[in-house]
Coordinates of N, CA and C in Angstrom, one line a residue:
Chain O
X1 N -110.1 235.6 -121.4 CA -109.6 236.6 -122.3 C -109.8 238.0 -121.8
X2 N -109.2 238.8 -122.2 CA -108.9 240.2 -121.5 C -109.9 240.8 -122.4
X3 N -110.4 242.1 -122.3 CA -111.3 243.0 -122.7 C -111.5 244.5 -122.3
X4 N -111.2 244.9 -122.9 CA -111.0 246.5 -122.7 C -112.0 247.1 -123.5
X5 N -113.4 248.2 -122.9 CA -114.0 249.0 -123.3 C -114.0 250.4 -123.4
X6 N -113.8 251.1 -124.3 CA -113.8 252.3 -124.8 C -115.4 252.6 -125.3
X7 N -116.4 253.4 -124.9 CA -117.3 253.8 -125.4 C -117.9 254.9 -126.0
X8 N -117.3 255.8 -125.1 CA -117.4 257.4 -125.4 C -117.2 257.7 -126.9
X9 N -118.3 258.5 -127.4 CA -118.2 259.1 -128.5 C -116.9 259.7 -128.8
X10 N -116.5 260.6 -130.0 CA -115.8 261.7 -130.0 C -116.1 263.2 -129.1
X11 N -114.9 263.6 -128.3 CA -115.4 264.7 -127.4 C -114.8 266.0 -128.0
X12 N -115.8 266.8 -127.4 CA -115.0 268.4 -127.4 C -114.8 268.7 -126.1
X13 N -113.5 269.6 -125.9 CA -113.6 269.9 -124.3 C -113.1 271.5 -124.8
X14 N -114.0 272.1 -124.0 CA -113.1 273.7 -124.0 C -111.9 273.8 -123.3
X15 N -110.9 274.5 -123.8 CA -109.6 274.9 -123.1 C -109.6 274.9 -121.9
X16 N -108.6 274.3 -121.0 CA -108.7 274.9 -119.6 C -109.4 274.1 -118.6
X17 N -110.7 273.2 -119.0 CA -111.6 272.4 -118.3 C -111.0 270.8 -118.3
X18 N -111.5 270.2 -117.7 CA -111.3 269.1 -117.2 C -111.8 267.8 -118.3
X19 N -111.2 267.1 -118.6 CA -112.0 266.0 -119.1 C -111.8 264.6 -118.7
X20 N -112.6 263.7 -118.7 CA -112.8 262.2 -117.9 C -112.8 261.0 -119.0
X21 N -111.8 260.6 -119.0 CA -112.3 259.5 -120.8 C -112.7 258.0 -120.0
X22 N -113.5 257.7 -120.4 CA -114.0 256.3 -119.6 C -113.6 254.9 -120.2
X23 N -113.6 254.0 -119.4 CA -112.6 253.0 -119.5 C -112.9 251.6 -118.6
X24 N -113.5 250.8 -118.8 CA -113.7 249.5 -117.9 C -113.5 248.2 -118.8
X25 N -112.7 247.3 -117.8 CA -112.0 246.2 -118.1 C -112.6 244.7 -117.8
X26 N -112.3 243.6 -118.3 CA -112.8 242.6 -117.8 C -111.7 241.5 -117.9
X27 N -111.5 241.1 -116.8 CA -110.4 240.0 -116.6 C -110.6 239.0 -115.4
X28 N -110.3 238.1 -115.3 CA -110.0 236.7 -114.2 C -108.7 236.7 -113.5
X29 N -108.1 237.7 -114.1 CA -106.5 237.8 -113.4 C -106.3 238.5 -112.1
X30 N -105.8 238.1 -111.2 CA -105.7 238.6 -110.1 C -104.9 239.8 -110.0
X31 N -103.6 239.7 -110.5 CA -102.6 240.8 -110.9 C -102.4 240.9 -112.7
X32 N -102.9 241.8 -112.6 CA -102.8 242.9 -113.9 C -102.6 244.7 -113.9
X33 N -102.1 245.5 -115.2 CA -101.8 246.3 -115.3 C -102.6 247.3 -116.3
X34 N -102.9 248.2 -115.7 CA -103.4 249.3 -116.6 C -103.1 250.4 -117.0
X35 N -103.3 250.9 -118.3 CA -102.7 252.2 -118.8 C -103.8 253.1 -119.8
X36 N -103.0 254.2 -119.8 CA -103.4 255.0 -121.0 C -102.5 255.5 -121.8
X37 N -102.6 255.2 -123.4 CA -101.8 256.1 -124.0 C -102.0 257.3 -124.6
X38 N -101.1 258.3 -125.2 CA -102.0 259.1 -126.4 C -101.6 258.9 -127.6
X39 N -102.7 258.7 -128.6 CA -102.2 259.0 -130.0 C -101.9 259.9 -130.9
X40 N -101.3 261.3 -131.2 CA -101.6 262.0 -131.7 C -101.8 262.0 -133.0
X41 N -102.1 262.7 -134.0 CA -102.4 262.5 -135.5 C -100.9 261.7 -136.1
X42 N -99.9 261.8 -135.6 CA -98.4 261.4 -135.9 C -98.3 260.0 -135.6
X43 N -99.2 259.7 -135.4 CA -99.6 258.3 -134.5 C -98.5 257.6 -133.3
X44 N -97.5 258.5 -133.2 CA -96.5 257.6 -131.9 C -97.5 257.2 -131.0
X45 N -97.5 256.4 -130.4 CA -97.7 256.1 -129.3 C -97.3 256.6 -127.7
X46 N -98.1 257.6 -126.9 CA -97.1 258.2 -126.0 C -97.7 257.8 -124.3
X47 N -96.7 257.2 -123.7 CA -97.2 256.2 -122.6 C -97.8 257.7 -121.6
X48 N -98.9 257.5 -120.8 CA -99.4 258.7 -120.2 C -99.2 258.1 -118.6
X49 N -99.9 257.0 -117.8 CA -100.2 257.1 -116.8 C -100.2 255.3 -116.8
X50 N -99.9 255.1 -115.2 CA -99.6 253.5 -115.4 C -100.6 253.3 -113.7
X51 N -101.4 251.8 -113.5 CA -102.0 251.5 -112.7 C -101.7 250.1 -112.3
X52 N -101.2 249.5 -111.5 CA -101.6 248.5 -111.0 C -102.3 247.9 -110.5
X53 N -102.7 246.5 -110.7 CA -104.4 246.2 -109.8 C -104.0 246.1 -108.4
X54 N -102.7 246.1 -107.7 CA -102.5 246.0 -106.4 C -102.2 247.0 -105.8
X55 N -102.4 248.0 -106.7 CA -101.6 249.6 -106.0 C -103.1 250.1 -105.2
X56 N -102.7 250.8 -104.3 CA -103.8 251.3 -103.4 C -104.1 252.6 -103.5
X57 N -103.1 253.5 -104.3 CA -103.8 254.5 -104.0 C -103.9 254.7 -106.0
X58 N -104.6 255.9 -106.4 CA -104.9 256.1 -107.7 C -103.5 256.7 -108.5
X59 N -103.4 256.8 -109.4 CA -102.1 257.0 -110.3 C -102.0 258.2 -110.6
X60 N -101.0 259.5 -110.2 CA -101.2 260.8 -111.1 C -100.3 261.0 -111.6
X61 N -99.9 261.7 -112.6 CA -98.8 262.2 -113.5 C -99.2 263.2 -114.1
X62 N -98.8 264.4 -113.1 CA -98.6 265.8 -113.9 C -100.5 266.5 -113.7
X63 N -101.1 266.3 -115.1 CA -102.3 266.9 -115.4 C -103.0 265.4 -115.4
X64 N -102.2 264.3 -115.6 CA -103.4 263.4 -115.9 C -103.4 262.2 -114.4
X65 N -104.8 262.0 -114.3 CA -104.7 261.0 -112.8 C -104.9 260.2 -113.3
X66 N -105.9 259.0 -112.9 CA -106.6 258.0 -113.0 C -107.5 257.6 -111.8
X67 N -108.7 257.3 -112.2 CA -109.8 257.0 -111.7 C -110.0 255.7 -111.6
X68 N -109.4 255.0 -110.4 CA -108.9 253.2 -110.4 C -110.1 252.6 -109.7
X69 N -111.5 252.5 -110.0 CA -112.1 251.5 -109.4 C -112.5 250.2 -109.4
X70 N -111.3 249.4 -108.8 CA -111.6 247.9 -108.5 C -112.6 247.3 -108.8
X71 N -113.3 247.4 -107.9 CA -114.7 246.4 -108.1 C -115.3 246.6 -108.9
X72 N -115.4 248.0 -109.9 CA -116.5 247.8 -110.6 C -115.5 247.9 -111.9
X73 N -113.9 247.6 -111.9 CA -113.8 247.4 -112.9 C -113.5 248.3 -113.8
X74 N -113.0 249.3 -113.8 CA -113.0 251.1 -114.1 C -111.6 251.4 -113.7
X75 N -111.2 252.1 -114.9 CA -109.8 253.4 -114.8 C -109.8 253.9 -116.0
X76 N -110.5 255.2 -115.2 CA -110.9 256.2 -116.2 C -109.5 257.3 -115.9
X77 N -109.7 257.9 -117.2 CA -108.7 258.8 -117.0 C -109.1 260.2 -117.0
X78 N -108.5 260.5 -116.0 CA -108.9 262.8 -115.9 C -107.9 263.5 -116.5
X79 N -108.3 264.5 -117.4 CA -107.4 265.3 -117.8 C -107.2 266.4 -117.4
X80 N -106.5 267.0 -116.7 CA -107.2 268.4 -115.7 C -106.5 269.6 -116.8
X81 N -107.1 270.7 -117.1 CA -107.1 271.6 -117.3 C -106.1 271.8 -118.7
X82 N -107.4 271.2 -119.7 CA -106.7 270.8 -121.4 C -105.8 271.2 -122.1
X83 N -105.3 271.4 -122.9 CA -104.9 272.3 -123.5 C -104.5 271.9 -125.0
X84 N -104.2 272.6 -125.7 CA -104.9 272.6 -127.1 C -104.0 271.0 -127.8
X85 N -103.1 270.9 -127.0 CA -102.2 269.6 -127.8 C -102.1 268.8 -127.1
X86 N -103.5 268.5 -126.0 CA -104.2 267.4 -125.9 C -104.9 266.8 -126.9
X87 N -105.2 267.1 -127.7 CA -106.2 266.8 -129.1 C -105.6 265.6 -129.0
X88 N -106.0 264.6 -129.1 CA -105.5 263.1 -129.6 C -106.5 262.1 -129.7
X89 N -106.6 261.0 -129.7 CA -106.9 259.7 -129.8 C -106.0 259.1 -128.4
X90 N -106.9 258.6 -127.3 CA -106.9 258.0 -126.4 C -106.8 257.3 -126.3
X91 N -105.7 256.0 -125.8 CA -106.0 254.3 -125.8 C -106.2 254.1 -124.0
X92 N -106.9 252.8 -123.5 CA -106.9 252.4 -122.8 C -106.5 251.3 -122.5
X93 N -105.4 250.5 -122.0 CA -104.3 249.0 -122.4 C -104.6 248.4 -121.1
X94 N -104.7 247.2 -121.1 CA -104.6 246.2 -119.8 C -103.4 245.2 -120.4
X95 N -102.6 245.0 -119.1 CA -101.6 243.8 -119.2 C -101.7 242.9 -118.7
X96 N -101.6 241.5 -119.0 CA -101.7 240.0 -118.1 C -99.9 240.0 -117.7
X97 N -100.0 240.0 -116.6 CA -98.7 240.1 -116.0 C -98.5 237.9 -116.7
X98 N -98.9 237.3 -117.1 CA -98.7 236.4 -116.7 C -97.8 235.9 -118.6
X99 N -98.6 237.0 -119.5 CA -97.6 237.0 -120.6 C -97.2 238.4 -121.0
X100 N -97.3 239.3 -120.8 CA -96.6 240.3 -121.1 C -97.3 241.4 -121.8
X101 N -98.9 240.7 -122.7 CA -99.3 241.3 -123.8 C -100.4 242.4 -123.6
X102 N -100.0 243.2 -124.4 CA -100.8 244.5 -124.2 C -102.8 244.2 -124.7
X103 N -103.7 244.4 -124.2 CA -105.1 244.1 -124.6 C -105.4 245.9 -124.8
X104 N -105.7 246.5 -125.8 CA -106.1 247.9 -125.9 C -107.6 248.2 -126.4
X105 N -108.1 249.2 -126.5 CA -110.0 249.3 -126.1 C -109.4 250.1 -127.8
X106 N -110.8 250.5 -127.9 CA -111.2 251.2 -129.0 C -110.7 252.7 -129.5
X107 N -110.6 253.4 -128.2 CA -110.0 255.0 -127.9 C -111.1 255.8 -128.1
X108 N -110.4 257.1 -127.7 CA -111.3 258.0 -127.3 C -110.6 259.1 -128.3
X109 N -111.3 259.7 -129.1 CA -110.8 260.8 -129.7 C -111.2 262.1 -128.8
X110 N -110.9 263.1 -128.8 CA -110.4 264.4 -128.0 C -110.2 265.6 -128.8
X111 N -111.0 266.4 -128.7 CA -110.9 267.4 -129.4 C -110.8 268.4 -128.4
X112 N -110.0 269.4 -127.6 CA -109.7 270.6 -127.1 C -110.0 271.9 -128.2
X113 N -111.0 272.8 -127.8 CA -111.2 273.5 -128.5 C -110.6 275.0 -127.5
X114 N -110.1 276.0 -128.4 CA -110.0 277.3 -127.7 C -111.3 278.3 -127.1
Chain F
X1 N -87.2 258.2 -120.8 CA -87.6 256.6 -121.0 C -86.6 256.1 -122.3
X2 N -87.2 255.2 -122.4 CA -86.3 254.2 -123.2 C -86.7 254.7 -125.1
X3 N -85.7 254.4 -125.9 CA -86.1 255.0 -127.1 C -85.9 253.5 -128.1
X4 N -87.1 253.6 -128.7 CA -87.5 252.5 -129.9 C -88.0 253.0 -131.6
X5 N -86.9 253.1 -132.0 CA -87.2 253.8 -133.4 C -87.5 252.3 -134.2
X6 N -87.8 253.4 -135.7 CA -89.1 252.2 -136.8 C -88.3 252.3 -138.0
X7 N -88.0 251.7 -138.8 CA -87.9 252.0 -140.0 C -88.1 251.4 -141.1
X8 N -89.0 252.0 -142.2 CA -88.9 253.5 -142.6 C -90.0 253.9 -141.9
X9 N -90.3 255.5 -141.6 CA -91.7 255.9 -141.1 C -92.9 255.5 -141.8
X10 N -92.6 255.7 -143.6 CA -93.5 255.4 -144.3 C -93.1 254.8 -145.6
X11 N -93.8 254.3 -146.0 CA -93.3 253.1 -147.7 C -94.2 252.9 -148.3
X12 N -94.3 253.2 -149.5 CA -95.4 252.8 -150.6 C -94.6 251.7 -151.6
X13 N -95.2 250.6 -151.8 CA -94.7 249.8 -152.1 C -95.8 249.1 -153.3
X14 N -95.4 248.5 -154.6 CA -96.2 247.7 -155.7 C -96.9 246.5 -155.0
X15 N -98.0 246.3 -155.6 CA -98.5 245.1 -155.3 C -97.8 244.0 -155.5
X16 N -97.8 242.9 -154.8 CA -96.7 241.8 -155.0 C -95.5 241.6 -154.7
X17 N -94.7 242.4 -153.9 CA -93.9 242.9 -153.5 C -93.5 243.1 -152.1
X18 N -92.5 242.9 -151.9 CA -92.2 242.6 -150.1 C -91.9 243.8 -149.7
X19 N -92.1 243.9 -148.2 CA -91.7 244.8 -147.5 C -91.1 244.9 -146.6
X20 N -89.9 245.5 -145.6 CA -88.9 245.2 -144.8 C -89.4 246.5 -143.5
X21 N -90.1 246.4 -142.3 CA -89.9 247.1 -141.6 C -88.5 246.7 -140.3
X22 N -88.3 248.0 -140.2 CA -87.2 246.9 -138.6 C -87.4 248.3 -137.3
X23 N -87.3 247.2 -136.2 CA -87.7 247.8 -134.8 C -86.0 247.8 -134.2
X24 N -85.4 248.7 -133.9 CA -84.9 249.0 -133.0 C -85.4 249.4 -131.7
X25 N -84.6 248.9 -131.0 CA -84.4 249.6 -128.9 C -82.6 250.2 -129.2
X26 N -82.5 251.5 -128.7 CA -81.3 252.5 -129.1 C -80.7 252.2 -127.7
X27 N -81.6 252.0 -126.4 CA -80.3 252.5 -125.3 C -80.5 251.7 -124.3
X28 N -81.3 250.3 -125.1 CA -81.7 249.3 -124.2 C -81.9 248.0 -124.8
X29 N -82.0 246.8 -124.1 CA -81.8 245.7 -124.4 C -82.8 244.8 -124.4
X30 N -84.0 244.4 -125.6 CA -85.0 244.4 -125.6 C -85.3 242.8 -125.9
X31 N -85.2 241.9 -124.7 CA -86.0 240.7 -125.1 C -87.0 240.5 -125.9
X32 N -87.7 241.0 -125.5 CA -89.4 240.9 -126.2 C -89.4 242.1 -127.3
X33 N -89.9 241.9 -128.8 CA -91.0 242.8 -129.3 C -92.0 242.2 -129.3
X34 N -92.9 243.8 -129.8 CA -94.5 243.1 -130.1 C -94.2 243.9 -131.3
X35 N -95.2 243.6 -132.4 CA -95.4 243.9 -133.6 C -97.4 244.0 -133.4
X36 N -97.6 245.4 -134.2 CA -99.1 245.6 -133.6 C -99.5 246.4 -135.3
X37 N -100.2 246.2 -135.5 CA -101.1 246.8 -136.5 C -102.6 247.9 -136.0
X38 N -102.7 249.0 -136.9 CA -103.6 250.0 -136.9 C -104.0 249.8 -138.0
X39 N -105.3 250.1 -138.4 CA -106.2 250.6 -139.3 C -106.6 251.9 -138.9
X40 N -107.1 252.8 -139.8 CA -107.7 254.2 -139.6 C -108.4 254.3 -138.6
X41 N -108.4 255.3 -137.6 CA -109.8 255.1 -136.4 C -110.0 254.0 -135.7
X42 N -109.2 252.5 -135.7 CA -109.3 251.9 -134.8 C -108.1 251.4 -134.0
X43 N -108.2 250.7 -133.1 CA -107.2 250.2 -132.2 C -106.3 249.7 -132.8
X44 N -105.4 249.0 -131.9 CA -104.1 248.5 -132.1 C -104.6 247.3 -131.9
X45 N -104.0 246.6 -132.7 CA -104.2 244.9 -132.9 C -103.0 244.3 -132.7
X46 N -102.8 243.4 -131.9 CA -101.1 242.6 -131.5 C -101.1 242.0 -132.9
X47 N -100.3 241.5 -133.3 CA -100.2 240.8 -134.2 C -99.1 239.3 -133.7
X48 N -98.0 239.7 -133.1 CA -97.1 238.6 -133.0 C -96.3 239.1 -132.0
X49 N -95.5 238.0 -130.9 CA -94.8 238.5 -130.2 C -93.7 237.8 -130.6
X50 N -92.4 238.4 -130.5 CA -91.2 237.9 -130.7 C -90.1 238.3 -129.5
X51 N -89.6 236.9 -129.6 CA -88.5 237.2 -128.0 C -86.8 236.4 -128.7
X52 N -86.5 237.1 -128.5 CA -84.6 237.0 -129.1 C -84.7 235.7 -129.0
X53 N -84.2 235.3 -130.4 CA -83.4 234.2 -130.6 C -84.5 233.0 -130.5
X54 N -86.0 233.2 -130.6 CA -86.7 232.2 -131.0 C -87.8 232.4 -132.1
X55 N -88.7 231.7 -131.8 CA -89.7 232.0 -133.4 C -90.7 232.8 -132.6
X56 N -91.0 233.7 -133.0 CA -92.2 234.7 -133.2 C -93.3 233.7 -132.5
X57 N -94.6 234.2 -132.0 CA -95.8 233.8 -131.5 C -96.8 234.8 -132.3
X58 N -97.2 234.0 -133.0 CA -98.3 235.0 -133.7 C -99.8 234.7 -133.2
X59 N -100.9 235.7 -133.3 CA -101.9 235.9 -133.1 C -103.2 235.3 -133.6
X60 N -104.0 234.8 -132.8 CA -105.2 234.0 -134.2 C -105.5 235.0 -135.3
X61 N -105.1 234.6 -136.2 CA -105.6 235.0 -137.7 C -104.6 235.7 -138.4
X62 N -103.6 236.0 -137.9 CA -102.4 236.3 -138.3 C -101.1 235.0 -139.1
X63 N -101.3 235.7 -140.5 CA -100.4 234.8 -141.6 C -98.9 234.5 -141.3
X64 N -98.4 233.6 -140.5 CA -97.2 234.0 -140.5 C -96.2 233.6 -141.6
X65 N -96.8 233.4 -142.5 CA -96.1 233.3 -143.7 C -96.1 234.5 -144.6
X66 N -97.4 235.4 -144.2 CA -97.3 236.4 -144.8 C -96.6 237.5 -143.8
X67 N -96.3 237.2 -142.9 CA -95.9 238.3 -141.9 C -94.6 237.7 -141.2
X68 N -93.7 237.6 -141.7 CA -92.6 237.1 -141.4 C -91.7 238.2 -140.4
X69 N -91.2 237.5 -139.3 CA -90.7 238.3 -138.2 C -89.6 237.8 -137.7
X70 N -88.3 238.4 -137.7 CA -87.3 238.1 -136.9 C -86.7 238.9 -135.8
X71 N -86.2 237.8 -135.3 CA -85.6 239.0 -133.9 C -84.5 238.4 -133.5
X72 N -83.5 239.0 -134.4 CA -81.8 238.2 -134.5 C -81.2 238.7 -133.4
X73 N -81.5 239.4 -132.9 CA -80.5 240.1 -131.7 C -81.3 240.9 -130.7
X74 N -80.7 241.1 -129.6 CA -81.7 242.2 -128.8 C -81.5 243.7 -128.7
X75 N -81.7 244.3 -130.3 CA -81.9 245.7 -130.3 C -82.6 245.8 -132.0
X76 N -82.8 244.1 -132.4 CA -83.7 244.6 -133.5 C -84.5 243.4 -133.8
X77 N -85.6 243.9 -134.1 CA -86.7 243.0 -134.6 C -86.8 243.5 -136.2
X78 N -87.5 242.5 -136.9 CA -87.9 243.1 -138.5 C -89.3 242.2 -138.9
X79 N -90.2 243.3 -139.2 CA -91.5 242.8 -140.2 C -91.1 242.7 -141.5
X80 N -91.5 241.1 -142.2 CA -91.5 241.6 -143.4 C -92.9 241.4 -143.8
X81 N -93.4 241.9 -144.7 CA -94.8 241.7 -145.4 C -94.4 241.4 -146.9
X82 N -94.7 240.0 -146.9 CA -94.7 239.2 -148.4 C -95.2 239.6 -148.8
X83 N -95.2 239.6 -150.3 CA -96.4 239.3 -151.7 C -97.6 240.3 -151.2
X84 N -97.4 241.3 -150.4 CA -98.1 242.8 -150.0 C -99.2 243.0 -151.2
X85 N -100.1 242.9 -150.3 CA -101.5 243.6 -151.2 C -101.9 245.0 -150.5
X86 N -102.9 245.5 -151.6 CA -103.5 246.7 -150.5 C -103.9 246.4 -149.7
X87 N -105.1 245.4 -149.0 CA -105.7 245.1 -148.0 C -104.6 245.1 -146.8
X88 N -103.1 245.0 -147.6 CA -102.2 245.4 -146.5 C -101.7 246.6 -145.7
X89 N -102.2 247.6 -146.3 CA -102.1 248.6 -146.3 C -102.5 249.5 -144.9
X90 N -101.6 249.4 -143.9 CA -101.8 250.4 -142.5 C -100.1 250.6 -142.0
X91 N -100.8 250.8 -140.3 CA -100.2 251.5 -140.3 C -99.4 250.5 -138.8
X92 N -98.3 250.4 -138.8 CA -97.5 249.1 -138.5 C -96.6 249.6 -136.9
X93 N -96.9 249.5 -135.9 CA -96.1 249.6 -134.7 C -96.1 248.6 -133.8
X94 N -94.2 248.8 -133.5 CA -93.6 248.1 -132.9 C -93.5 248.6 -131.4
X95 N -93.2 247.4 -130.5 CA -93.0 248.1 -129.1 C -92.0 247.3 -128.6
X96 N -90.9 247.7 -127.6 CA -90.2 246.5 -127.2 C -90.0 246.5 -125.5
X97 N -89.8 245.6 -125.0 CA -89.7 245.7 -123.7 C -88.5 244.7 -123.0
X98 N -87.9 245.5 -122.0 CA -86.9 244.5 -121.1 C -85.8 245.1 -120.8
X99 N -85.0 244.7 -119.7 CA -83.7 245.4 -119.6 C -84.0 247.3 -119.0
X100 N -84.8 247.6 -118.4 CA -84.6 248.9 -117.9 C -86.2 249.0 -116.9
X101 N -85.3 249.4 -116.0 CA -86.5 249.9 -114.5 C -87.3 248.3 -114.5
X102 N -89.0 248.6 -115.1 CA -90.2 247.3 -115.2 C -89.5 246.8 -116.0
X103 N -89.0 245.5 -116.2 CA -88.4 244.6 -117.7 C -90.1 244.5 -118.4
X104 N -90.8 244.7 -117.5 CA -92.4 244.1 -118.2 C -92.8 245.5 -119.0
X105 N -92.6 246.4 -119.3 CA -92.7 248.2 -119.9 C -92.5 248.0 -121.1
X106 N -93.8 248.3 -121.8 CA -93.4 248.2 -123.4 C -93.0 250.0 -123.8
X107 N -92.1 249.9 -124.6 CA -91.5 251.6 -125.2 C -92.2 251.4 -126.8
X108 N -92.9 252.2 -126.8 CA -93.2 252.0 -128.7 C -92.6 253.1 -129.3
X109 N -92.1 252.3 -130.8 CA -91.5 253.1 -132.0 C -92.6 254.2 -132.4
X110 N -91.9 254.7 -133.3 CA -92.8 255.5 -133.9 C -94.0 255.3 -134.8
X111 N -94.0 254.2 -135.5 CA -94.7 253.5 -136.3 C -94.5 254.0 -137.8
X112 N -94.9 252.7 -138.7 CA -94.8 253.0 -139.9 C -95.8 252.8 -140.5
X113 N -95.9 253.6 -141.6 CA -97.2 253.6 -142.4 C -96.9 253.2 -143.6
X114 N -98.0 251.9 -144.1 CA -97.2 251.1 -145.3 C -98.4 251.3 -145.9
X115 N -98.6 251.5 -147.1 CA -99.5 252.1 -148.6 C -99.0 251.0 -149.5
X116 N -99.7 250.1 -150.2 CA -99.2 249.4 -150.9 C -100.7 249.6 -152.2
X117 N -99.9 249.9 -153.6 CA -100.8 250.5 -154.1 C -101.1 249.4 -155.4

């Protein structure tokens, strides 16, 4: 069974600074997929950054990367240089390529302050 | 990306009383939904998967009698929630996936928020 951990309290980040939301998985699958979404108070779901367990290098999109470390199990996500409508609720998703289904962690709430 | 609307966004509905959500895919052709439930402050919970033209796969502990799901075609799915209690009461997103770039890419709707009072 798949398992996705979210641990981090609720954060504040000042405007402009960086933030790291942490994220480690547990699976038997050889090929699987990892993601992050955001939630805003509106609740859409908004797809941010995508990882494969076979991709070699780390995932970036825009302001946000990913921090993909294999072995120990870890894709954390960086937010580089916040800004105020980052504020959200953070998910963390793993997929079993073998059914299709999304496993999601707990999230990370996010508070960007001015 | 691909667009998956919800409808209605939100519904307050009587106790005892059914409820009709439906998932569209607008510009794509979507084998698969998932149907996923929120509570306040926590995660997304799968609830059931559904793939065109067969029966729904529901989730351990998930009623499928209370949670009735079809997926007549591939650009709509529909929740219904029987005999709705409060305990029913969250907040309800769909995602669908297939037919564009990853067929494996889930696109989620907007979600709906069901109040049953």
């Amino acid at each position: 069974a798949q398992k996705i951990t979210q641990t981090q309290p609720g954060m504040f980040v000042q405007e402009k600074e960086a933030v790291t939301l942490d994220c480690t998985y547990d699976t038997s699958d050889p090929s699987y997929g990892l993601f992050w979404y955001k939630q805003p108070s509106s609740g859409e779901m908004i797809f941010l950054i995508y990882q494969g367990s076979y991709d070699q290098q780390n995932a970036t999109e825009g302001r946000y990367s990913l921090n993909f470390q294999k072995a120990r199990k870890s894709a954390n996500l960086v937010i580089s240089a916040s800004q105020l409508g980052d504020s959200a609720m953070y998910f963390c998703a793993m997929r079993d390529y073998g059914n299709n289904r999304l496993a999601f962690g707990k999230g990370n709430q996010v508070v960007v302050i001015p | 990306g691909a667009v998956v609307s919800q409808h209605p966004s939100r519904v307050i509905c009587k106790s005892g009383t059914s409820v009709k959500i439906e998932c569209r895919s607008l510009d794509f052709q979507a084998t698969t939904m998932f149907w996923y439930r929120q509570f306040p402050k926590q995660s997304l919970m799968l609830m059931a998967t559904s793939n065109e033209g067969s029966k729904a796969t529901y989730e351990q502990g998930v009623e499928k009698d209370k949670f009735l799901i079809n997926h007549a075609s591939l650009t709509l799915s529909t929740l219904t929630v029987t005999s709705a209690h409060p305990e029913d009461s969250s907040f309800y997103i769909c995602s669908a996936s297939g037919g564009r770039g990853d067929s494996y890419e889930q696109y989620f709707g907007p979600g709906t928020r069901l109040t049953v009072t």
